[in-house]
Coordinates of C-alpha atoms and ligand atoms in Angstrom, one line a residue:
X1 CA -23.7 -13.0 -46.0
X2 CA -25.7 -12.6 -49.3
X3 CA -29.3 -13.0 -48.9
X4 CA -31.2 -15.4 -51.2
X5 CA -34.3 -15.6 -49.3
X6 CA -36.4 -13.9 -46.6
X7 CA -34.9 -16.0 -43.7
X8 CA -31.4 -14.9 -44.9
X9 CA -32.6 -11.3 -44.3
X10 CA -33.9 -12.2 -40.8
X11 CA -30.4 -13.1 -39.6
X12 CA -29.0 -10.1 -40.9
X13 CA -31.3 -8.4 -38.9
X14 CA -30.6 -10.1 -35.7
X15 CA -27.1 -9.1 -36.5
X16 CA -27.6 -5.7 -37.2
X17 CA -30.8 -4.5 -34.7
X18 CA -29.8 -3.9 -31.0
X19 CA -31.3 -7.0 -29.3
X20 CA -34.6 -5.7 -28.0
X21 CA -35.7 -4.5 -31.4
X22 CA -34.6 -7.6 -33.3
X23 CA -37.1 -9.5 -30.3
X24 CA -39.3 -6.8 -30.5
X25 CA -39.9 -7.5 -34.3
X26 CA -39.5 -11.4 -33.8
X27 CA -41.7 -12.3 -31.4
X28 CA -45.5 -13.1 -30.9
X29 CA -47.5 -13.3 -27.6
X30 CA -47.5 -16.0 -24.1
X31 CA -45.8 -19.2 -25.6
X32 CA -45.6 -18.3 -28.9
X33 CA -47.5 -21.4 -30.4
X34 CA -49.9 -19.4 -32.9
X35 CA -46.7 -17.9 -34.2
X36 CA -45.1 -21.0 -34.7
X37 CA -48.7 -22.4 -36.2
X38 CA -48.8 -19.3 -38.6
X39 CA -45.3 -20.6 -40.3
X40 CA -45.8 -23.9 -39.9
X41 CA -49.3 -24.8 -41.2
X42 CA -48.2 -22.5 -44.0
X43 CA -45.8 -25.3 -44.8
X44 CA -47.0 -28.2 -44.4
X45 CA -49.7 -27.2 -47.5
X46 CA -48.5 -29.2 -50.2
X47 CA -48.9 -28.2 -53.8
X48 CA -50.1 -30.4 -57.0
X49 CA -46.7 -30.4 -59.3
X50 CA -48.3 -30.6 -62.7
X51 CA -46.4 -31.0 -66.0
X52 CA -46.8 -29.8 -69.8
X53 CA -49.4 -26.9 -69.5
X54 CA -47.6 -24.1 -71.5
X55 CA -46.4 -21.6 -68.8
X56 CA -44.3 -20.0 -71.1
X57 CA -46.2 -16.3 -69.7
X58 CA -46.6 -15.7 -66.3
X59 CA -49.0 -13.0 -65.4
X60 CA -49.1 -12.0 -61.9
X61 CA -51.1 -8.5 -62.4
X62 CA -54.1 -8.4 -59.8
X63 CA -57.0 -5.6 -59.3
X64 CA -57.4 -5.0 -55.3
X65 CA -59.9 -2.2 -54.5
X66 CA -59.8 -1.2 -57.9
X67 CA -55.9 -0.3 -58.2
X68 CA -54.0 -2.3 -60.4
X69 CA -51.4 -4.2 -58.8
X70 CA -48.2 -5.9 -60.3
X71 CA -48.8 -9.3 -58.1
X72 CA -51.3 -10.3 -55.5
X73 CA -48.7 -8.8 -52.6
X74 CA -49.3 -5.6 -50.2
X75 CA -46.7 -4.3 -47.6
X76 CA -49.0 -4.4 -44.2
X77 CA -48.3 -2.3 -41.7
X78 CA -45.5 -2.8 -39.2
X79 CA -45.1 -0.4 -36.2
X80 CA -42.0 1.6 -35.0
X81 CA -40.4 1.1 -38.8
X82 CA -38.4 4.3 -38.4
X83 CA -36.5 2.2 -35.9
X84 CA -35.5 -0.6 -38.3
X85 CA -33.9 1.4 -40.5
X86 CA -33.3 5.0 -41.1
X87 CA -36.7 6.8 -42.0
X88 CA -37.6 3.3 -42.2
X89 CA -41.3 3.3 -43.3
X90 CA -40.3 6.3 -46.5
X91 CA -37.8 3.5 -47.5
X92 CA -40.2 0.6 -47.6
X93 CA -42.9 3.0 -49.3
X94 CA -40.5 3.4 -52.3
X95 CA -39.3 -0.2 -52.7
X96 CA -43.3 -1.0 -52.9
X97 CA -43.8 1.0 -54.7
X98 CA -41.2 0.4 -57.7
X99 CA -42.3 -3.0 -57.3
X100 CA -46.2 -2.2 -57.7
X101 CA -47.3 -3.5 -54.4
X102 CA -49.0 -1.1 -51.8
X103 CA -47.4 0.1 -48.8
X104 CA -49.4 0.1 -45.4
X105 CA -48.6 2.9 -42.6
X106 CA -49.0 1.9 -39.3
X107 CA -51.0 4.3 -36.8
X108 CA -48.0 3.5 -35.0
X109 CA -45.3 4.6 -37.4
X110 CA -42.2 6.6 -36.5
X111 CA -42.6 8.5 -40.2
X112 CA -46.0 10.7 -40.2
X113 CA -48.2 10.5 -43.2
X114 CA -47.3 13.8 -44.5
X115 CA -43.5 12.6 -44.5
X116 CA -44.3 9.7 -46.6
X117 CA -46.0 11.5 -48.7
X118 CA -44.1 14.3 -49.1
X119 CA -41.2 11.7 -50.3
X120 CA -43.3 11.4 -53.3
X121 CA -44.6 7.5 -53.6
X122 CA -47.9 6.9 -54.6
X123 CA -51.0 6.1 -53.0
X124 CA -50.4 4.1 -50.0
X125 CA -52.8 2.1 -47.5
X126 CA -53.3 3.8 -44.0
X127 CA -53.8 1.7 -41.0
X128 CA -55.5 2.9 -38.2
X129 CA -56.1 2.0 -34.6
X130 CA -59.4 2.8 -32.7
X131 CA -58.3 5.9 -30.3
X132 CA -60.4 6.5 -27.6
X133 CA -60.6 10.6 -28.5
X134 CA -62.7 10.6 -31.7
X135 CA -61.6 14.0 -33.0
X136 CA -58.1 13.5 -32.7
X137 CA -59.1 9.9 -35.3
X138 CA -60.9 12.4 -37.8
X139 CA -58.1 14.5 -38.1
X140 CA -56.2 11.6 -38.9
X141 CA -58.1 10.3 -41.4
X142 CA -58.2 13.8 -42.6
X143 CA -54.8 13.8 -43.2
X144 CA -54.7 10.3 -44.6
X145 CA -57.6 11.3 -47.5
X146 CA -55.2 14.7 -47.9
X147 CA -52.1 12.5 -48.5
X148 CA -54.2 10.6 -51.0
X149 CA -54.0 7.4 -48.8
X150 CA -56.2 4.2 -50.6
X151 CA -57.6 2.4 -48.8
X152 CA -57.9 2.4 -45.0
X153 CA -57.0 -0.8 -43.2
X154 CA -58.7 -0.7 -39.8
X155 CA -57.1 -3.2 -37.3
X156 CA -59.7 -4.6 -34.8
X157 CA -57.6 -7.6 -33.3
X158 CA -55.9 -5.4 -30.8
X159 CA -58.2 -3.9 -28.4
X160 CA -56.0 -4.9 -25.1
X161 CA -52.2 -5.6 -26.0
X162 CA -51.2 -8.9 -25.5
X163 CA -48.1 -9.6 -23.6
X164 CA -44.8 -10.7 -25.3
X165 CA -42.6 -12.6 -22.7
X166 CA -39.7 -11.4 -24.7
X167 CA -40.0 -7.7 -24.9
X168 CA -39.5 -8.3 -21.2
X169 CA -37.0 -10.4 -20.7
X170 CA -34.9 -8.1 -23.3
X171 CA -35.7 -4.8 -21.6
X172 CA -38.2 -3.2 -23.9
X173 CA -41.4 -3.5 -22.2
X174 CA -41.8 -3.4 -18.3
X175 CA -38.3 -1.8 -17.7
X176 CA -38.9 1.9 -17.1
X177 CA -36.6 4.7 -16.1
X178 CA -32.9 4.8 -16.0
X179 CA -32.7 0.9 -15.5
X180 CA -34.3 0.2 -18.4
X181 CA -32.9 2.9 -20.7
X182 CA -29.3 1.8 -19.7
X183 CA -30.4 -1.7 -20.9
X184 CA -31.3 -0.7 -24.3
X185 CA -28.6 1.8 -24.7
X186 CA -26.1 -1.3 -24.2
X187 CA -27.8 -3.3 -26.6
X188 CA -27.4 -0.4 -28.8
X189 CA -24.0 0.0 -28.3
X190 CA -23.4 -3.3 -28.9
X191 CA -24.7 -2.8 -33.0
X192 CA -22.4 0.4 -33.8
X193 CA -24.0 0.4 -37.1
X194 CA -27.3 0.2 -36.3
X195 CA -26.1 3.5 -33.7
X196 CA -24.7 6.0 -36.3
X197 CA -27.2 4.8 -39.4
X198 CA -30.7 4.7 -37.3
X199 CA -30.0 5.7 -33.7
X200 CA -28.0 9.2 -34.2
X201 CA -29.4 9.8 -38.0
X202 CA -32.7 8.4 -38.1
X203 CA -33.8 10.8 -35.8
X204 CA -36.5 12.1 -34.5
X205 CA -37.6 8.7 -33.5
X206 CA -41.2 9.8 -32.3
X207 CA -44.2 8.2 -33.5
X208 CA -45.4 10.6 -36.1
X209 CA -49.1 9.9 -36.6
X210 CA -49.9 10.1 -32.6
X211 CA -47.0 13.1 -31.7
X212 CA -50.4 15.3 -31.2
X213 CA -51.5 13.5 -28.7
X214 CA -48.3 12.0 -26.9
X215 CA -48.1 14.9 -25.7
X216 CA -44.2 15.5 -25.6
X217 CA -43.6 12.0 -24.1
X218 CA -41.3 9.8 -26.8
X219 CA -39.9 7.2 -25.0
X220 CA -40.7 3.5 -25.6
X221 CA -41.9 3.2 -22.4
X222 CA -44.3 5.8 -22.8
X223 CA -45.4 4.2 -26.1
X224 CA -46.7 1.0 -24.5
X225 CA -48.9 3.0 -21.4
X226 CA -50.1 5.5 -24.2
X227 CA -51.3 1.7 -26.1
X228 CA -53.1 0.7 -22.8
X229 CA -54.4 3.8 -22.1
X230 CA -55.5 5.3 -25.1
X231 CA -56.8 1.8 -27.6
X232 CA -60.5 2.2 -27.8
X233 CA -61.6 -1.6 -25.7
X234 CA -64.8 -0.2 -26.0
X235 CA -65.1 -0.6 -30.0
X236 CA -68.0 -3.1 -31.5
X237 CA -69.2 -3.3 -35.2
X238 CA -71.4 -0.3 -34.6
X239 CA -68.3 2.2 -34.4
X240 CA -67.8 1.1 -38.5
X241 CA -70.5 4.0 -39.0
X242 CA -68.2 6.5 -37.6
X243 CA -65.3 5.1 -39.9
X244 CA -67.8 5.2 -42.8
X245 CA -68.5 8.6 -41.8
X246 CA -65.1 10.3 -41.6
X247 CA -63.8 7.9 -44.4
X248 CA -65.3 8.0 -47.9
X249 CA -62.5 5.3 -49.8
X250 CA -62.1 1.5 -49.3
X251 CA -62.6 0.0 -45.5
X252 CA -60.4 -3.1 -44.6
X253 CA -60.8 -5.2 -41.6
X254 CA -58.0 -6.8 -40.2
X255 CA -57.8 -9.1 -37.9
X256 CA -60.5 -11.5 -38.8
X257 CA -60.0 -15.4 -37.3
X258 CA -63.7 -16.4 -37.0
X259 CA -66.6 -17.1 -39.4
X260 CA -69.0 -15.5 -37.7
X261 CA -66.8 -12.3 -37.4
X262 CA -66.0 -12.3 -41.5
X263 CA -70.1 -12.5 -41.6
X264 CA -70.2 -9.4 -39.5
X265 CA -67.6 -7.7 -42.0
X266 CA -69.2 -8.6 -44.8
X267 CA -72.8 -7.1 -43.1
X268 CA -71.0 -3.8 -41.8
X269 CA -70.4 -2.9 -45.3
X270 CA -66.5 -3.2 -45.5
X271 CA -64.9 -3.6 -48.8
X272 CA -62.4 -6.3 -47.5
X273 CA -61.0 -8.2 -44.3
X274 CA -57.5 -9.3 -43.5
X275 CA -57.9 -13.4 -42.2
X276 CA -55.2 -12.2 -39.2
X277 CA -53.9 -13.0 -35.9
X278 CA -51.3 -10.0 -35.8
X279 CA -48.5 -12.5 -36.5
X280 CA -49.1 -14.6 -33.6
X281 CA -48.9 -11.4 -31.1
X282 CA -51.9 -11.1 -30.0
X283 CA -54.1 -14.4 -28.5
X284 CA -52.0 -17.1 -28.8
X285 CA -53.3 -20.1 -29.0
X286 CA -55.7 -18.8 -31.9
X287 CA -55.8 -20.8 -35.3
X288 CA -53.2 -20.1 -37.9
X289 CA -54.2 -17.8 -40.2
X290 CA -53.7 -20.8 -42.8
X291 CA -55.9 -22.8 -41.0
X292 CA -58.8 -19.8 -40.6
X293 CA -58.5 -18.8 -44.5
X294 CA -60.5 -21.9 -46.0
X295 CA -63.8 -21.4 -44.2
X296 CA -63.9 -17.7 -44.0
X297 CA -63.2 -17.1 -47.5
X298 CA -65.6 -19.8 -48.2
X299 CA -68.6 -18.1 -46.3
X300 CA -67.7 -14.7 -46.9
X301 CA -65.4 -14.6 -50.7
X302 CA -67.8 -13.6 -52.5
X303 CA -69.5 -10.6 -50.9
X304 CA -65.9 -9.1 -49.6
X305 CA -62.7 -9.0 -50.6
X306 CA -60.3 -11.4 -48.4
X307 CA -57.4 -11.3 -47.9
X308 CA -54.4 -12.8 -45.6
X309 CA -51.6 -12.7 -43.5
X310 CA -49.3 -14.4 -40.9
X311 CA -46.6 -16.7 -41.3
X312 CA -45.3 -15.8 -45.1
X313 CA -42.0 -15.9 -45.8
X314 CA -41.9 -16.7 -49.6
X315 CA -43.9 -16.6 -52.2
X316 CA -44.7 -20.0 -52.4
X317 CA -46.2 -19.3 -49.0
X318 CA -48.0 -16.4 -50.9
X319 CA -49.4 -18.8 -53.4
X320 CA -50.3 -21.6 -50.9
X321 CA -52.2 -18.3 -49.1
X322 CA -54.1 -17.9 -52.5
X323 CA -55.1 -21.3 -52.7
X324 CA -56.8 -21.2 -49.6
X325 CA -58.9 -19.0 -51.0
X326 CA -57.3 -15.2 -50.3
X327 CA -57.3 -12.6 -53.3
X328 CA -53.7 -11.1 -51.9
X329 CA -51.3 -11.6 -49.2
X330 CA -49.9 -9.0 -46.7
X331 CA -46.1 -9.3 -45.7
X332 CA -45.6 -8.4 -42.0
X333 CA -41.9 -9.8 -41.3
X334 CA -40.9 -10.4 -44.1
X335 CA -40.4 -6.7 -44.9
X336 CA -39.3 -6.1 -41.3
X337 CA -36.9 -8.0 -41.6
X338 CA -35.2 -6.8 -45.0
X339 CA -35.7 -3.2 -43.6
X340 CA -33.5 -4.4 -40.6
X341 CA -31.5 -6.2 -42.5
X342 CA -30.8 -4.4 -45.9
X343 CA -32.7 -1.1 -45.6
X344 CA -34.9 -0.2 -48.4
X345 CA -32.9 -2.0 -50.7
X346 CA -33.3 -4.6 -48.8
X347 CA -37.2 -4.9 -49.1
X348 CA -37.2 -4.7 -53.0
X349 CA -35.2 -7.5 -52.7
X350 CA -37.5 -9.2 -51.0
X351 CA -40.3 -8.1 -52.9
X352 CA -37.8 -9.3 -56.2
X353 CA -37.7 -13.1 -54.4
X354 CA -40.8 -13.2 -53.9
X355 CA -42.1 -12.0 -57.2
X356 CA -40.4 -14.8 -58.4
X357 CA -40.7 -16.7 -56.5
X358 CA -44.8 -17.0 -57.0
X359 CA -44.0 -17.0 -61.1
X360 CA -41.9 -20.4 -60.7
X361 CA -44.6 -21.7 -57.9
X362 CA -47.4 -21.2 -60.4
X363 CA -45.3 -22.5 -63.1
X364 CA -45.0 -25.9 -61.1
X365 CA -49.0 -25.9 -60.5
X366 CA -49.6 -25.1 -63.8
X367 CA -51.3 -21.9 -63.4
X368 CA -50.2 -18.9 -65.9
X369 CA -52.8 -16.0 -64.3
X370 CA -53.6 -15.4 -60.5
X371 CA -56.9 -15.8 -60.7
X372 CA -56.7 -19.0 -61.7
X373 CA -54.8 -20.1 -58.4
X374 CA -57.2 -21.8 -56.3
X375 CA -58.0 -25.0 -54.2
X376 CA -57.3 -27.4 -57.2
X377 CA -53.5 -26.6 -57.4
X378 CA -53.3 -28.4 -53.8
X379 CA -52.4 -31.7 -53.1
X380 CA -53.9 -34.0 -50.9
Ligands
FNR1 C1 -47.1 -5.9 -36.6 N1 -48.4 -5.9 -37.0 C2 -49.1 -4.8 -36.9 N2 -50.4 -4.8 -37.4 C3 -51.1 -3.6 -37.4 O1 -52.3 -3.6 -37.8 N3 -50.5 -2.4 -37.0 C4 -49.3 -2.4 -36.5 O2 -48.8 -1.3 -36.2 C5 -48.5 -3.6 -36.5 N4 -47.2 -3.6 -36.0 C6 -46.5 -4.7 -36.1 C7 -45.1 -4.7 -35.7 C8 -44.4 -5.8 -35.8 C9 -42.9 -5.8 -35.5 C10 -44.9 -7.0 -36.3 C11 -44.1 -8.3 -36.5 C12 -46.3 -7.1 -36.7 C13 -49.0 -7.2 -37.5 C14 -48.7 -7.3 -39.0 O3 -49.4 -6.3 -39.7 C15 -49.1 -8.6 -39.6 O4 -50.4 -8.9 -39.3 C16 -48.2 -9.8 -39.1 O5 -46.9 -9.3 -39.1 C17 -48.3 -10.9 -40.1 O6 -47.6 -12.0 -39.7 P1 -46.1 -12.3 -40.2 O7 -46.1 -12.3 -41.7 O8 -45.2 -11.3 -39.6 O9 -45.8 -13.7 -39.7

């Protein structure tokens, strides 16, 4: 199949991923309805088709954090990339990165920040996770200002993991010991491709950023305790002072649903907040992150810099996002998905689509520069 959009790239990915990955990546939490809300009351915004405006030159340049970026687009961080494709999140770093959008490494990456960076892309964002030991965090964001990460995008909507129905029922969570490896190694068998490109040559599969402190246990199983046991519950606003403290660059929040949280961010002295509910994998049942955006960035816009994800799959959907009132859009599946499905070429092809696909969306509105895309190019 040749891929012409994002949800092309998703099947190839079923095809290619060993079943509990492919779920693993597809999924969100309980009953899945948040997920579904993410996508659809992305959709269901309509747009105002206006006629005759002169958009013969399409500039889609934005400033975030004061880097200059190519269009209003970032790469947000995706655990356990290195298993999508081979060295997974070095390949997605260098597709951003020809395409001028940032690249976000997960705390919970297979590829450590000195292996990104030693594969010579740019600055890239760091995400981090709240660890219970504090000195094991500094040295990380040691190593993240020494790799000349950013900005540092600090995900707060995670403090217990919610549970994902299918990472059960396909064998990846709750399925330890021989059982469950067995499981998993059929479904890798199963995707001979997958095997010899990621499984055999990808390798090591550990997660880079937290090897110090796994201590010397790598299996998946492992990975989900070491989540339970080692996410800091205990984290409120008042821990931002540590961050500020060990981290002198740009602070992101992510994982913002609520008003009264984005007033917070904008108090704690952050630089921006993500409007986020972890793709639908975390409370389900929360608003979409569509349906959150208006109000937040209304209370909040201008004293922060907000931004959004969950549910984009195109760049209309990053347009609609913009709209609403967000300054730039993360991609979270999108790029998972092209990894799986295409490897790195794979996500600057998506990033190509989408690029494009926001010129001929604000073509159709009317709009020729991104900050000119706001609430007035909606319909209805
Ligand atoms: C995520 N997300 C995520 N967020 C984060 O802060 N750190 C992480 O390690 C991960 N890992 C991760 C893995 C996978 C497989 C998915 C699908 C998501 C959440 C991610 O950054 C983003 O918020 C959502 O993916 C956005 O929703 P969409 O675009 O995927 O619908």
């Amino acid at each position: 199949m040749k891929a012409a959009a994002v949800s092309d790239y998703r099947e190839l990915a079923r095809r290619r991923l060993p079943h509990f990955l492919f779920e693993y990546i597809d999924g969100g939490s309980y009953a899945e309805a948040t997920l579904r809300r993410n996508v659809a009351d992305l959709e269901a915004i309509t747009l105002r088709q206006r006629v005759l405006k002169d958009v013969s030159s399409i500039d889609l340049s934005t400033q975030l954090f004061g880097q200059s970026l190519a269009m209003p687009v970032a790469l947000g961080p995706i655990g356990l990339a290195g298993l999508y494709g081979r060295r997974g999140e070095v390949q997605a770093a260098r597709a951003a990165q020809a395409a001028g959008a940032p690249f976000t490494l997960s705390t919970m990456a297979v590829c450590a920040i000195d292996e990104v960076a030693a594969a010579g892309v740019g600055p890239f964002w760091f995400q981090l996770y709240m660890i219970r030991d504090r000195g094991f965090m500094r040295d990380l964001l040691a190593k993240a200002k020494a790799a000349g990460c950013s900005a540092l995008v600090f995900t707060v909507d995670l403090p217990v993991p919610g549970a994902r129905y299918r990472d059960v029922r396909s064998g990846l969570a709750g399925a330890p010991g021989l059982a469950g490896g067995l499981r998993r190694f059929g479904q890798t068998l199963a995707r001979p491709g997958w095997a010899w490109d990621v499984g055999l040559n990808g390798r090591p599969h550990s997660l880079g950023n937290v090897a110090p402190v796994l201590a010397g246990q790598t299996g998946l199983e492992d990975f989900f305790a070491w989540i339970r046991d080692n996410f800091d519950a205990a984290t409120t606003w008042r821990d931002l002072a540590f961050l500020r403290g060990a981290w002198d660059g740009p602070i992101i929040i992510k994982g913002v649903l609520d008003v009264e949280d984005a007033r917070e961010a904008a108090r704690s002295g952050a630089d921006g907040l993500v409007v986020s509910n972890h793709g639908g994998r975390q409370l389900d049942g929360a608003l979409s992150s569509a349906a959150a955006l208006p109000a937040i960035a209304q209370a909040v816009g201008d004293q922060i810099t907000v931004l959004a994800d969950g549910g984009v799959r195109s760049g209309l959907d990053v347009v609609r996002m913009l709209a609403l009132g967000s300054k730039g859009v993360l991609l979270g599946r999108a790029w998972a998905y092209a990894l799986a499905g295409g490897g790195g070429a794979g996500v600057a092809h998506v990033l190509q689509l989408i690029e494009a696909e926001i010129q001929v969306a604000m073509a159709l509105t009317g709009v020729a520069r991104v900050g000119d895309i706001g609430p007035d190019i909606l319909a209805g």
